[in-house]
Amino acid sequence: MNIDELREKYDQWWGSRDADTCELHMQILQYELEYFKDMLLKDSDLKKYATGMDGDNECSFEDVFNLHFDLENNKYTYYIMKLEDCAAECNREDRTITFDPEYASNKTTILHEMIHAYENIIDSMQLTLIREIIFLHLYNKLKPEIPDLDDKIAGHANILSGMDIYIQGGKHDILFYLKSLDLDLRCGYKLGTVCGYDRDKE
């Protein structure tokens, strides 16, 4: 689906949202601004990876990125929110996030699916370096705050554990895990809460 099709589909959905879906969407947009500046390429700490094109002047990472990519057209806002009986699911192909109404106000569930959405957008840009920069940023940020971070990553990356999660229906790579730990710390949750799959019991 190209960007024009996504925009048309999004605009149609926007005009037909019911009150519950609208409330969910407004909550997601609030979380976007509060917790996802790094994955939006707007975190000030990312400026170390970018310098101005006119010499030594620093500019935002977003500015440098936009010299080569249309970031606006890859915005999170082109994801459509749906409420259906399905627990929670982020669909990469048609850019939908579907929540069971039971979980529509569950912050940890919403944050979990938002990480999936951002990873999908980053992957769709087909620029591996962006993913690696965000990965490095999160690792360096979390390392002083979580002394056993390397052990936690090794446990999460264990092939048997990873296959178990995959069989249950999810892709939860190390970037996903790092972002989930970042959200746990910022929201005051026990580590592993946003990731789920009993990671909070390890």
Short mmCIF file of N, CA, C and O in Angstrom, two decimals, residues 36-157:
data_model
loop_
_atom_site.label_atom_id
_atom_site.label_comp_id
_atom_site.label_asym_id
_atom_site.label_seq_id
_atom_site.Cartn_x
_atom_site.Cartn_y
_atom_site.Cartn_z
N PHE A 36 7.90 8.54 22.88
CA PHE A 36 8.47 7.98 21.66
C PHE A 36 9.26 8.98 20.82
O PHE A 36 9.38 8.81 19.62
N LYS A 37 9.83 10.00 21.44
CA LYS A 37 10.61 10.96 20.68
C LYS A 37 11.81 10.31 20.01
O LYS A 37 12.22 10.71 18.91
N ASP A 38 12.39 9.30 20.67
CA ASP A 38 13.54 8.64 20.08
C ASP A 38 13.16 7.92 18.79
O ASP A 38 13.84 8.03 17.77
N MET A 39 12.03 7.22 18.79
CA MET A 39 11.62 6.48 17.61
C MET A 39 10.97 7.38 16.56
O MET A 39 10.75 6.97 15.42
N LEU A 40 10.69 8.63 16.95
CA LEU A 40 10.27 9.65 16.00
C LEU A 40 11.46 10.44 15.46
O LEU A 40 11.30 11.37 14.68
N LEU A 41 12.66 10.09 15.93
CA LEU A 41 13.91 10.76 15.55
C LEU A 41 13.94 12.21 16.02
O LEU A 41 14.55 13.06 15.39
N LYS A 42 13.28 12.49 17.15
CA LYS A 42 13.21 13.86 17.67
C LYS A 42 13.88 13.99 19.04
O LYS A 42 13.80 15.03 19.66
N ASP A 43 14.53 12.94 19.50
CA ASP A 43 15.20 12.98 20.80
C ASP A 43 16.48 13.79 20.66
O ASP A 43 17.30 13.55 19.77
N SER A 44 16.68 14.76 21.54
CA SER A 44 17.85 15.63 21.44
C SER A 44 19.15 14.85 21.58
O SER A 44 20.19 15.28 21.07
N ASP A 45 19.13 13.72 22.25
CA ASP A 45 20.34 12.91 22.41
C ASP A 45 20.82 12.32 21.10
O ASP A 45 21.96 11.87 20.99
N LEU A 46 19.95 12.32 20.08
CA LEU A 46 20.34 11.76 18.80
C LEU A 46 21.18 12.73 17.98
O LEU A 46 21.73 12.36 16.95
N LYS A 47 21.31 13.97 18.45
CA LYS A 47 22.03 14.96 17.65
C LYS A 47 23.51 14.61 17.48
O LYS A 47 24.16 15.07 16.54
N LYS A 48 24.03 13.76 18.37
CA LYS A 48 25.44 13.35 18.26
C LYS A 48 25.70 12.58 16.97
O LYS A 48 26.83 12.46 16.53
N TYR A 49 24.63 12.05 16.38
CA TYR A 49 24.78 11.27 15.16
C TYR A 49 24.59 12.11 13.90
O TYR A 49 24.56 11.57 12.80
N ALA A 50 24.43 13.41 14.08
CA ALA A 50 24.20 14.27 12.92
C ALA A 50 24.89 15.61 13.09
O ALA A 50 24.87 16.20 14.16
N THR A 51 25.52 16.07 12.04
CA THR A 51 26.06 17.43 12.01
C THR A 51 25.53 18.13 10.78
O THR A 51 25.09 17.49 9.82
N GLY A 52 25.55 19.45 10.82
CA GLY A 52 25.04 20.23 9.70
C GLY A 52 25.81 19.97 8.42
O GLY A 52 26.97 19.61 8.43
N MET A 53 25.13 20.15 7.31
CA MET A 53 25.76 19.90 6.02
C MET A 53 26.66 21.06 5.60
O MET A 53 27.35 20.98 4.60
N ASP A 54 26.65 22.15 6.36
CA ASP A 54 27.44 23.32 5.99
C ASP A 54 28.65 23.49 6.90
O ASP A 54 29.09 24.60 7.18
N GLY A 55 29.16 22.38 7.40
CA GLY A 55 30.35 22.49 8.23
C GLY A 55 30.12 21.90 9.60
O GLY A 55 29.58 20.81 9.73
N ASP A 56 30.51 22.65 10.62
CA ASP A 56 30.47 22.12 11.97
C ASP A 56 29.16 22.40 12.71
O ASP A 56 29.00 21.99 13.86
N ASN A 57 28.26 23.15 12.11
CA ASN A 57 27.02 23.50 12.80
C ASN A 57 26.16 22.26 13.04
O ASN A 57 25.90 21.48 12.13
N GLU A 58 25.72 22.11 14.29
CA GLU A 58 24.86 20.99 14.60
C GLU A 58 23.43 21.30 14.17
O GLU A 58 22.99 22.44 14.21
N CYS A 59 22.74 20.27 13.73
CA CYS A 59 21.30 20.41 13.47
C CYS A 59 20.63 19.16 14.00
O CYS A 59 21.30 18.22 14.43
N SER A 60 19.32 19.13 13.99
CA SER A 60 18.62 17.99 14.56
C SER A 60 18.80 16.77 13.66
O SER A 60 18.98 16.89 12.45
N PHE A 61 18.75 15.62 14.30
CA PHE A 61 18.82 14.37 13.54
C PHE A 61 17.69 14.32 12.53
O PHE A 61 17.86 13.87 11.40
N GLU A 62 16.53 14.81 12.94
CA GLU A 62 15.36 14.82 12.05
C GLU A 62 15.63 15.66 10.80
O GLU A 62 15.26 15.27 9.70
N ASP A 63 16.31 16.81 10.97
CA ASP A 63 16.61 17.66 9.82
C ASP A 63 17.51 16.95 8.82
O ASP A 63 17.27 16.99 7.61
N VAL A 64 18.55 16.30 9.31
CA VAL A 64 19.46 15.57 8.42
C VAL A 64 18.72 14.43 7.74
O VAL A 64 18.86 14.21 6.53
N PHE A 65 17.92 13.72 8.51
CA PHE A 65 17.18 12.59 7.96
C PHE A 65 16.25 13.05 6.84
O PHE A 65 16.11 12.40 5.81
N ASN A 66 15.61 14.20 7.02
CA ASN A 66 14.66 14.69 6.04
C ASN A 66 15.31 15.17 4.75
O ASN A 66 14.63 15.41 3.76
N LEU A 67 16.63 15.32 4.75
CA LEU A 67 17.32 15.63 3.51
C LEU A 67 17.22 14.48 2.52
O LEU A 67 17.33 14.66 1.32
N HIS A 68 16.98 13.27 3.06
CA HIS A 68 16.99 12.09 2.20
C HIS A 68 15.68 11.31 2.21
O HIS A 68 15.40 10.55 1.29
N PHE A 69 14.87 11.49 3.25
CA PHE A 69 13.62 10.73 3.38
C PHE A 69 12.49 11.66 3.78
O PHE A 69 12.70 12.63 4.49
N ASP A 70 11.29 11.33 3.32
CA ASP A 70 10.11 12.10 3.68
C ASP A 70 9.55 11.54 4.99
O ASP A 70 8.68 10.68 5.00
N LEU A 71 10.09 12.03 6.09
CA LEU A 71 9.69 11.51 7.40
C LEU A 71 8.21 11.75 7.66
O LEU A 71 7.53 10.92 8.26
N GLU A 72 7.67 12.87 7.23
CA GLU A 72 6.27 13.20 7.46
C GLU A 72 5.35 12.11 6.92
O GLU A 72 4.34 11.77 7.52
N ASN A 73 5.72 11.52 5.79
CA ASN A 73 4.88 10.51 5.17
C ASN A 73 5.06 9.13 5.79
O ASN A 73 4.44 8.16 5.34
N ASN A 74 5.92 9.02 6.78
CA ASN A 74 6.06 7.76 7.50
C ASN A 74 5.58 7.90 8.93
O ASN A 74 5.92 7.10 9.79
N LYS A 75 4.80 8.92 9.19
CA LYS A 75 4.36 9.21 10.55
C LYS A 75 3.51 8.09 11.13
O LYS A 75 2.77 7.42 10.43
N TYR A 76 3.61 7.98 12.43
CA TYR A 76 2.80 7.01 13.17
C TYR A 76 1.31 7.25 12.95
O TYR A 76 0.52 6.31 12.99
N THR A 77 0.90 8.47 12.69
CA THR A 77 -0.51 8.80 12.61
C THR A 77 -1.23 8.11 11.45
O THR A 77 -2.45 8.15 11.39
N TYR A 78 -0.51 7.48 10.54
CA TYR A 78 -1.20 6.75 9.47
C TYR A 78 -1.59 5.34 9.90
O TYR A 78 -2.06 4.55 9.08
N TYR A 79 -1.41 5.03 11.18
CA TYR A 79 -1.95 3.78 11.71
C TYR A 79 -3.41 4.00 12.12
O TYR A 79 -3.74 4.99 12.76
N ILE A 80 -4.25 3.07 11.75
CA ILE A 80 -5.67 3.11 12.06
C ILE A 80 -5.93 2.26 13.30
O ILE A 80 -5.42 1.15 13.42
N MET A 81 -6.70 2.79 14.24
CA MET A 81 -7.03 2.08 15.47
C MET A 81 -8.40 1.41 15.32
O MET A 81 -9.34 2.02 14.83
N LYS A 82 -8.47 0.16 15.75
CA LYS A 82 -9.72 -0.58 15.67
C LYS A 82 -10.00 -1.26 17.01
O LYS A 82 -9.06 -1.65 17.72
N LEU A 83 -11.25 -1.40 17.33
CA LEU A 83 -11.67 -2.12 18.53
C LEU A 83 -12.46 -3.35 18.11
O LEU A 83 -13.56 -3.23 17.56
N GLU A 84 -11.87 -4.51 18.35
CA GLU A 84 -12.50 -5.77 17.97
C GLU A 84 -12.10 -6.83 19.00
O GLU A 84 -11.17 -6.63 19.78
N ASP A 85 -12.76 -7.95 18.92
CA ASP A 85 -12.48 -9.04 19.86
C ASP A 85 -11.25 -9.81 19.38
O ASP A 85 -11.36 -10.80 18.66
N CYS A 86 -10.06 -9.32 19.80
CA CYS A 86 -8.83 -9.96 19.29
C CYS A 86 -7.64 -9.81 20.23
O CYS A 86 -6.52 -10.04 19.83
N ALA A 87 -7.85 -9.41 21.48
CA ALA A 87 -6.74 -9.06 22.40
C ALA A 87 -6.07 -7.81 21.86
O ALA A 87 -6.64 -6.73 21.94
N ALA A 88 -4.90 -7.92 21.25
CA ALA A 88 -4.24 -6.74 20.66
C ALA A 88 -3.32 -7.22 19.54
O ALA A 88 -2.64 -8.24 19.67
N GLU A 89 -3.29 -6.45 18.45
CA GLU A 89 -2.49 -6.86 17.29
C GLU A 89 -2.12 -5.65 16.45
O GLU A 89 -2.97 -4.79 16.17
N CYS A 90 -0.86 -5.58 16.07
CA CYS A 90 -0.39 -4.55 15.16
C CYS A 90 -0.13 -5.20 13.80
O CYS A 90 0.70 -6.10 13.69
N ASN A 91 -0.85 -4.75 12.78
CA ASN A 91 -0.73 -5.33 11.44
C ASN A 91 0.15 -4.44 10.57
O ASN A 91 -0.20 -3.28 10.30
N ARG A 92 1.28 -4.98 10.16
CA ARG A 92 2.26 -4.21 9.41
C ARG A 92 1.77 -3.86 8.01
O ARG A 92 2.05 -2.77 7.50
N GLU A 93 1.06 -4.78 7.38
CA GLU A 93 0.71 -4.61 5.98
C GLU A 93 -0.32 -3.50 5.77
O GLU A 93 -0.16 -2.65 4.89
N ASP A 94 -1.38 -3.51 6.56
CA ASP A 94 -2.42 -2.48 6.35
C ASP A 94 -2.39 -1.37 7.39
O ASP A 94 -3.27 -0.55 7.45
N ARG A 95 -1.33 -1.37 8.22
CA ARG A 95 -1.13 -0.31 9.23
C ARG A 95 -2.36 -0.11 10.11
O ARG A 95 -2.93 0.98 10.18
N THR A 96 -2.74 -1.18 10.75
CA THR A 96 -3.82 -1.10 11.73
C THR A 96 -3.31 -1.62 13.08
O THR A 96 -2.43 -2.47 13.14
N ILE A 97 -3.85 -1.06 14.15
CA ILE A 97 -3.64 -1.61 15.48
C ILE A 97 -5.02 -1.91 16.04
O ILE A 97 -5.86 -1.02 16.14
N THR A 98 -5.24 -3.17 16.36
CA THR A 98 -6.54 -3.61 16.82
C THR A 98 -6.46 -4.01 18.29
O THR A 98 -5.56 -4.76 18.69
N PHE A 99 -7.38 -3.49 19.08
CA PHE A 99 -7.44 -3.81 20.51
C PHE A 99 -8.79 -4.42 20.84
O PHE A 99 -9.82 -3.98 20.33
N ASP A 100 -8.76 -5.40 21.71
CA ASP A 100 -10.00 -5.84 22.33
C ASP A 100 -10.49 -4.69 23.21
O ASP A 100 -9.68 -4.06 23.90
N PRO A 101 -11.77 -4.37 23.20
CA PRO A 101 -12.26 -3.27 24.05
C PRO A 101 -11.84 -3.41 25.51
O PRO A 101 -11.66 -2.41 26.20
N GLU A 102 -11.62 -4.65 25.96
CA GLU A 102 -11.19 -4.89 27.33
C GLU A 102 -9.83 -4.27 27.62
O GLU A 102 -9.52 -3.90 28.75
N TYR A 103 -8.98 -4.17 26.57
CA TYR A 103 -7.62 -3.66 26.74
C TYR A 103 -7.43 -2.25 26.20
O TYR A 103 -6.32 -1.74 26.19
N ALA A 104 -8.50 -1.63 25.75
CA ALA A 104 -8.38 -0.35 25.06
C ALA A 104 -7.89 0.78 25.97
O ALA A 104 -7.42 1.80 25.47
N SER A 105 -8.00 0.60 27.27
CA SER A 105 -7.51 1.62 28.20
C SER A 105 -6.33 1.10 29.03
O SER A 105 -5.93 1.74 29.99
N ASN A 106 -5.79 -0.05 28.63
CA ASN A 106 -4.67 -0.64 29.35
C ASN A 106 -3.37 -0.05 28.81
O ASN A 106 -2.97 -0.33 27.69
N LYS A 107 -2.71 0.75 29.62
CA LYS A 107 -1.54 1.49 29.16
C LYS A 107 -0.42 0.58 28.69
O LYS A 107 0.22 0.85 27.66
N THR A 108 -0.14 -0.49 29.43
CA THR A 108 0.96 -1.37 29.04
C THR A 108 0.68 -2.05 27.69
O THR A 108 1.58 -2.19 26.87
N THR A 109 -0.57 -2.43 27.46
CA THR A 109 -0.93 -3.05 26.18
C THR A 109 -0.78 -2.05 25.04
O THR A 109 -0.25 -2.37 23.97
N ILE A 110 -1.25 -0.82 25.28
CA ILE A 110 -1.13 0.22 24.25
C ILE A 110 0.33 0.49 23.92
O ILE A 110 0.73 0.54 22.74
N LEU A 111 1.17 0.66 24.94
CA LEU A 111 2.58 0.93 24.71
C LEU A 111 3.26 -0.23 23.98
O LEU A 111 4.10 0.00 23.09
N HIS A 112 2.91 -1.44 24.32
CA HIS A 112 3.46 -2.63 23.66
C HIS A 112 3.18 -2.57 22.15
O HIS A 112 4.10 -2.76 21.33
N GLU A 113 1.93 -2.31 21.79
CA GLU A 113 1.58 -2.28 20.37
C GLU A 113 2.18 -1.07 19.65
O GLU A 113 2.48 -1.13 18.46
N MET A 114 2.36 0.03 20.37
CA MET A 114 2.99 1.19 19.77
C MET A 114 4.44 0.91 19.39
O MET A 114 4.92 1.37 18.35
N ILE A 115 5.15 0.14 20.22
CA ILE A 115 6.52 -0.22 19.85
C ILE A 115 6.51 -1.01 18.55
O ILE A 115 7.31 -0.75 17.64
N HIS A 116 5.59 -1.96 18.43
CA HIS A 116 5.49 -2.72 17.19
C HIS A 116 5.28 -1.79 15.99
O HIS A 116 5.91 -1.94 14.94
N ALA A 117 4.38 -0.82 16.15
CA ALA A 117 4.08 0.09 15.05
C ALA A 117 5.31 0.88 14.63
O ALA A 117 5.60 1.02 13.44
N TYR A 118 6.04 1.41 15.60
CA TYR A 118 7.23 2.19 15.27
C TYR A 118 8.31 1.33 14.63
O TYR A 118 8.99 1.76 13.69
N GLU A 119 8.49 0.12 15.12
CA GLU A 119 9.47 -0.77 14.50
C GLU A 119 9.08 -1.05 13.05
O GLU A 119 9.94 -1.09 12.16
N ASN A 120 7.79 -1.25 12.80
CA ASN A 120 7.34 -1.50 11.44
C ASN A 120 7.64 -0.33 10.52
O ASN A 120 8.05 -0.50 9.37
N ILE A 121 7.42 0.88 11.03
CA ILE A 121 7.68 2.07 10.22
C ILE A 121 9.17 2.20 9.93
O ILE A 121 9.59 2.46 8.80
N ILE A 122 10.00 2.00 10.96
CA ILE A 122 11.45 2.07 10.77
C ILE A 122 11.90 1.04 9.75
O ILE A 122 12.70 1.32 8.85
N ASP A 123 11.38 -0.18 9.85
CA ASP A 123 11.75 -1.23 8.91
C ASP A 123 11.30 -0.90 7.49
O ASP A 123 11.98 -1.23 6.52
N SER A 124 10.14 -0.25 7.36
CA SER A 124 9.62 0.06 6.02
C SER A 124 10.48 1.10 5.32
O SER A 124 10.45 1.21 4.09
N MET A 125 11.26 1.87 6.09
CA MET A 125 12.17 2.85 5.47
C MET A 125 13.38 2.19 4.83
O MET A 125 14.08 2.80 4.04
N GLN A 126 13.62 0.93 5.19
CA GLN A 126 14.71 0.15 4.61
C GLN A 126 16.05 0.85 4.76
O GLN A 126 16.88 0.87 3.86
N LEU A 127 16.24 1.44 5.92
CA LEU A 127 17.53 2.07 6.23
C LEU A 127 18.01 1.49 7.56
O LEU A 127 17.63 1.96 8.63
N THR A 128 18.81 0.45 7.47
CA THR A 128 19.25 -0.29 8.65
C THR A 128 19.93 0.61 9.67
O THR A 128 19.81 0.41 10.88
N LEU A 129 20.63 1.63 9.18
CA LEU A 129 21.38 2.51 10.08
C LEU A 129 20.47 3.19 11.09
O LEU A 129 20.86 3.39 12.24
N ILE A 130 19.26 3.57 10.69
CA ILE A 130 18.33 4.21 11.62
C ILE A 130 18.00 3.28 12.78
O ILE A 130 18.03 3.67 13.95
N ARG A 131 17.68 2.04 12.47
CA ARG A 131 17.41 1.05 13.50
C ARG A 131 18.61 0.89 14.43
O ARG A 131 18.46 0.84 15.65
N GLU A 132 19.80 0.83 13.86
CA GLU A 132 21.00 0.62 14.67
C GLU A 132 21.29 1.82 15.57
O GLU A 132 21.74 1.65 16.71
N ILE A 133 21.03 3.02 15.08
CA ILE A 133 21.25 4.22 15.89
C ILE A 133 20.30 4.25 17.07
O ILE A 133 20.69 4.56 18.21
N ILE A 134 19.03 3.93 16.84
CA ILE A 134 18.06 3.90 17.93
C ILE A 134 18.42 2.80 18.93
O ILE A 134 18.33 2.99 20.14
N PHE A 135 18.85 1.66 18.41
CA PHE A 135 19.29 0.56 19.27
C PHE A 135 20.44 1.02 20.17
O PHE A 135 20.41 0.82 21.39
N LEU A 136 21.45 1.63 19.57
CA LEU A 136 22.62 2.10 20.32
C LEU A 136 22.22 3.15 21.35
O LEU A 136 22.69 3.13 22.49
N HIS A 137 21.35 4.07 20.94
CA HIS A 137 20.87 5.11 21.85
C HIS A 137 20.20 4.50 23.08
O HIS A 137 20.48 4.88 24.22
N LEU A 138 19.31 3.54 22.86
CA LEU A 138 18.59 2.92 23.97
C LEU A 138 19.52 2.11 24.86
O LEU A 138 19.43 2.16 26.09
N TYR A 139 20.44 1.38 24.25
CA TYR A 139 21.37 0.57 25.05
C TYR A 139 22.21 1.47 25.95
O TYR A 139 22.36 1.21 27.16
N ASN A 140 22.78 2.52 25.39
CA ASN A 140 23.63 3.43 26.18
C ASN A 140 22.83 4.15 27.26
O ASN A 140 23.35 4.45 28.34
N LYS A 141 21.57 4.43 26.99
CA LYS A 141 20.70 5.08 27.97
C LYS A 141 20.37 4.15 29.13
O LYS A 141 20.35 4.55 30.30
N LEU A 142 20.10 2.89 28.82
CA LEU A 142 19.63 1.94 29.83
C LEU A 142 20.75 1.31 30.64
O LEU A 142 20.54 0.92 31.79
N LYS A 143 21.93 1.19 30.04
CA LYS A 143 23.03 0.48 30.70
C LYS A 143 23.33 1.00 32.11
O LYS A 143 23.48 0.20 33.04
N PRO A 144 23.41 2.32 32.34
CA PRO A 144 23.67 2.79 33.70
C PRO A 144 22.50 2.56 34.66
O PRO A 144 22.70 2.53 35.88
N GLU A 145 21.31 2.41 34.13
CA GLU A 145 20.12 2.28 34.97
C GLU A 145 19.77 0.83 35.29
O GLU A 145 19.05 0.56 36.26
N ILE A 146 20.24 -0.10 34.46
CA ILE A 146 19.94 -1.52 34.66
C ILE A 146 21.27 -2.27 34.67
O ILE A 146 21.79 -2.64 33.61
N PRO A 147 21.87 -2.47 35.84
CA PRO A 147 23.21 -3.07 35.92
C PRO A 147 23.33 -4.42 35.21
O PRO A 147 24.39 -4.73 34.65
N ASP A 148 22.27 -5.24 35.24
CA ASP A 148 22.35 -6.55 34.61
C ASP A 148 21.70 -6.55 33.22
O ASP A 148 21.16 -7.57 32.77
N LEU A 149 21.78 -5.41 32.53
CA LEU A 149 21.14 -5.29 31.22
C LEU A 149 21.65 -6.34 30.24
O LEU A 149 20.86 -6.94 29.51
N ASP A 150 22.95 -6.57 30.21
CA ASP A 150 23.49 -7.55 29.27
C ASP A 150 22.92 -8.93 29.52
O ASP A 150 22.61 -9.68 28.57
N ASP A 151 22.77 -9.29 30.79
CA ASP A 151 22.20 -10.60 31.13
C ASP A 151 20.74 -10.67 30.71
O ASP A 151 20.26 -11.71 30.22
N LYS A 152 20.01 -9.56 30.90
CA LYS A 152 18.60 -9.54 30.50
C LYS A 152 18.48 -9.69 28.98
O LYS A 152 17.60 -10.41 28.48
N ILE A 153 19.36 -9.01 28.25
CA ILE A 153 19.32 -9.11 26.78
C ILE A 153 19.63 -10.55 26.36
O ILE A 153 18.98 -11.10 25.48
N ALA A 154 20.65 -11.14 26.99
CA ALA A 154 21.01 -12.52 26.65
C ALA A 154 19.86 -13.48 26.92
O ALA A 154 19.59 -14.40 26.13
N GLY A 155 19.15 -13.26 28.03
CA GLY A 155 18.00 -14.09 28.34
C GLY A 155 16.88 -13.91 27.33
O GLY A 155 16.26 -14.88 26.87
N HIS A 156 16.64 -12.66 26.95
CA HIS A 156 15.58 -12.38 25.98
C HIS A 156 15.94 -12.94 24.60
O HIS A 156 15.07 -13.41 23.87
N ALA A 157 17.23 -12.88 24.27
CA ALA A 157 17.68 -13.32 22.95
C ALA A 157 17.88 -14.82 22.85
O ALA A 157 18.17 -15.33 21.77
#
